[in-house]
Tab-separated table of C-alpha atoms in Angstrom:
chain	number	residue	atom	x	y	z
L	1	MET	CA	-45.380	-32.560	-17.833
L	2	LEU	CA	-42.319	-34.871	-18.855
L	3	ILE	CA	-38.091	-35.613	-18.491
L	4	TYR	CA	-36.652	-36.214	-21.664
L	5	GLU	CA	-33.791	-38.169	-19.954
L	6	ILE	CA	-30.582	-39.922	-20.949
L	7	THR	CA	-28.532	-42.604	-19.760
L	8	ALA	CA	-24.157	-42.456	-20.798
L	9	THR	CA	-22.698	-45.329	-20.524
L	10	VAL	CA	-18.967	-43.077	-20.318
L	11	ASP	CA	-15.591	-44.951	-19.718
L	12	PRO	CA	-14.060	-43.886	-16.025
L	13	LYS	CA	-10.660	-42.439	-17.784
L	14	LEU	CA	-13.368	-40.359	-19.464
L	15	ALA	CA	-15.754	-39.578	-16.631
L	16	ALA	CA	-13.838	-35.841	-15.022
L	17	ALA	CA	-13.995	-34.542	-18.474
L	18	TYR	CA	-17.856	-35.600	-18.899
L	19	GLU	CA	-18.768	-34.332	-14.970
L	20	THR	CA	-16.761	-31.038	-15.867
L	21	TYR	CA	-17.989	-31.237	-20.176
L	22	MET	CA	-22.057	-31.553	-18.451
L	23	THR	CA	-22.043	-29.511	-15.901
L	24	GLU	CA	-20.207	-26.673	-16.488
L	25	GLN	CA	-21.455	-26.405	-20.175
L	26	HIS	CA	-23.692	-28.843	-22.090
L	27	ILE	CA	-26.813	-28.459	-19.130
L	28	PRO	CA	-26.258	-25.404	-18.812
L	29	GLU	CA	-26.300	-24.496	-22.325
L	30	LEU	CA	-29.296	-26.636	-22.995
L	31	LEU	CA	-31.389	-25.577	-19.691
L	32	ALA	CA	-30.437	-21.830	-21.804
L	33	THR	CA	-32.757	-22.810	-24.905
L	34	GLY	CA	-36.353	-22.376	-22.348
L	35	TYR	CA	-37.683	-24.887	-23.721
L	36	PHE	CA	-36.622	-27.186	-19.944
L	37	ALA	CA	-37.679	-25.904	-16.077
L	38	ALA	CA	-35.384	-27.831	-15.064
L	39	ALA	CA	-32.345	-31.056	-14.548
L	40	PHE	CA	-30.637	-33.297	-13.089
L	41	LEU	CA	-27.430	-35.430	-13.197
L	42	ALA	CA	-26.819	-38.436	-11.298
L	43	LYS	CA	-24.537	-41.770	-11.095
L	44	ASN	CA	-24.105	-45.128	-10.653
L	45	GLY	CA	-20.588	-46.638	-11.181
L	46	GLU	CA	-20.044	-46.039	-15.045
L	47	GLN	CA	-23.685	-44.935	-15.711
L	48	TYR	CA	-24.740	-41.940	-16.285
L	49	ARG	CA	-28.616	-40.130	-16.954
L	50	ILE	CA	-29.725	-36.475	-16.890
L	51	GLY	CA	-33.176	-35.869	-16.981
L	52	TYR	CA	-34.649	-32.667	-18.027
L	53	HIS	CA	-38.231	-31.951	-17.081
L	54	ALA	CA	-40.589	-30.292	-19.731
L	55	ASP	CA	-43.786	-28.833	-18.515
L	56	THR	CA	-45.469	-29.338	-22.278
L	57	GLN	CA	-44.833	-31.974	-24.967
L	58	GLU	CA	-44.647	-28.391	-27.336
L	59	LEU	CA	-41.675	-27.637	-25.708
L	60	PHE	CA	-40.053	-31.212	-26.308
L	61	ASP	CA	-41.108	-31.171	-29.380
L	62	THR	CA	-39.936	-27.468	-29.837
L	63	TYR	CA	-36.354	-28.050	-28.233
L	64	ILE	CA	-36.335	-31.125	-30.471
L	65	ALA	CA	-36.933	-29.290	-34.231
L	66	ASN	CA	-34.931	-26.167	-33.164
L	67	GLU	CA	-31.889	-27.177	-30.190
L	68	ALA	CA	-31.454	-30.797	-30.268
L	69	ASP	CA	-29.067	-31.234	-32.945
L	70	ARG	CA	-26.512	-28.812	-32.219
L	71	LEU	CA	-26.304	-29.996	-28.691
L	72	ARG	CA	-26.050	-33.358	-29.394
L	73	THR	CA	-23.424	-32.360	-32.415
L	74	ASP	CA	-21.437	-30.241	-30.106
L	75	PHE	CA	-21.246	-33.691	-27.953
L	76	ALA	CA	-20.012	-35.527	-30.239
L	77	GLN	CA	-17.149	-33.177	-31.343
L	78	HIS	CA	-16.118	-33.352	-27.201
L	79	PHE	CA	-16.764	-37.506	-26.936
L	80	PRO	CA	-16.265	-38.519	-30.699
L	81	THR	CA	-16.147	-41.895	-28.547
L	82	GLY	CA	-15.876	-44.066	-25.318
L	83	ILE	CA	-19.633	-42.746	-23.958
L	84	THR	CA	-22.443	-44.688	-25.424
L	85	VAL	CA	-26.123	-42.906	-25.057
L	86	SER	CA	-29.389	-43.802	-24.989
L	87	ARG	CA	-32.213	-41.803	-24.803
L	88	GLN	CA	-35.979	-41.666	-23.809
L	89	VAL	CA	-39.395	-39.820	-22.830
L	90	LEU	CA	-41.187	-40.507	-19.237
L	91	ASP	CA	-44.378	-39.393	-18.678
L	92	ILE	CA	-45.351	-37.274	-15.046
L	93	VAL	CA	-48.194	-39.260	-13.747
L	94	GLY	CA	-47.601	-37.005	-10.096
L	95	LEU	CA	-45.253	-35.072	-8.729
L	96	PHE	CA	-44.779	-35.357	-4.888
L	97	PRO	CA	-45.627	-32.811	-2.630
L	98	ALA	CA	-47.679	-31.233	-5.055
L	99	PRO	CA	-46.361	-27.876	-7.177
């Protein structure tokens, strides 16, 4: 299991549009690919964290190969400036309570 985590630093003028886009379009579209079991969106000031839970490395790799470019391109078309994004993959060591 892993978490694909994206950190986005958002210009405050774009925050409302960003939150709407993420909650109404981007996250639902990404989950609809079937490669992730769940997602979260969290905020601290101008910084947002989005985490996508994949049950296997293979599911994540298939997402990257088949869907990531399309979704990243759509994001860039909606927000060509004003948002800085970084990505990382975290291996889940444990879940509590255990599933």
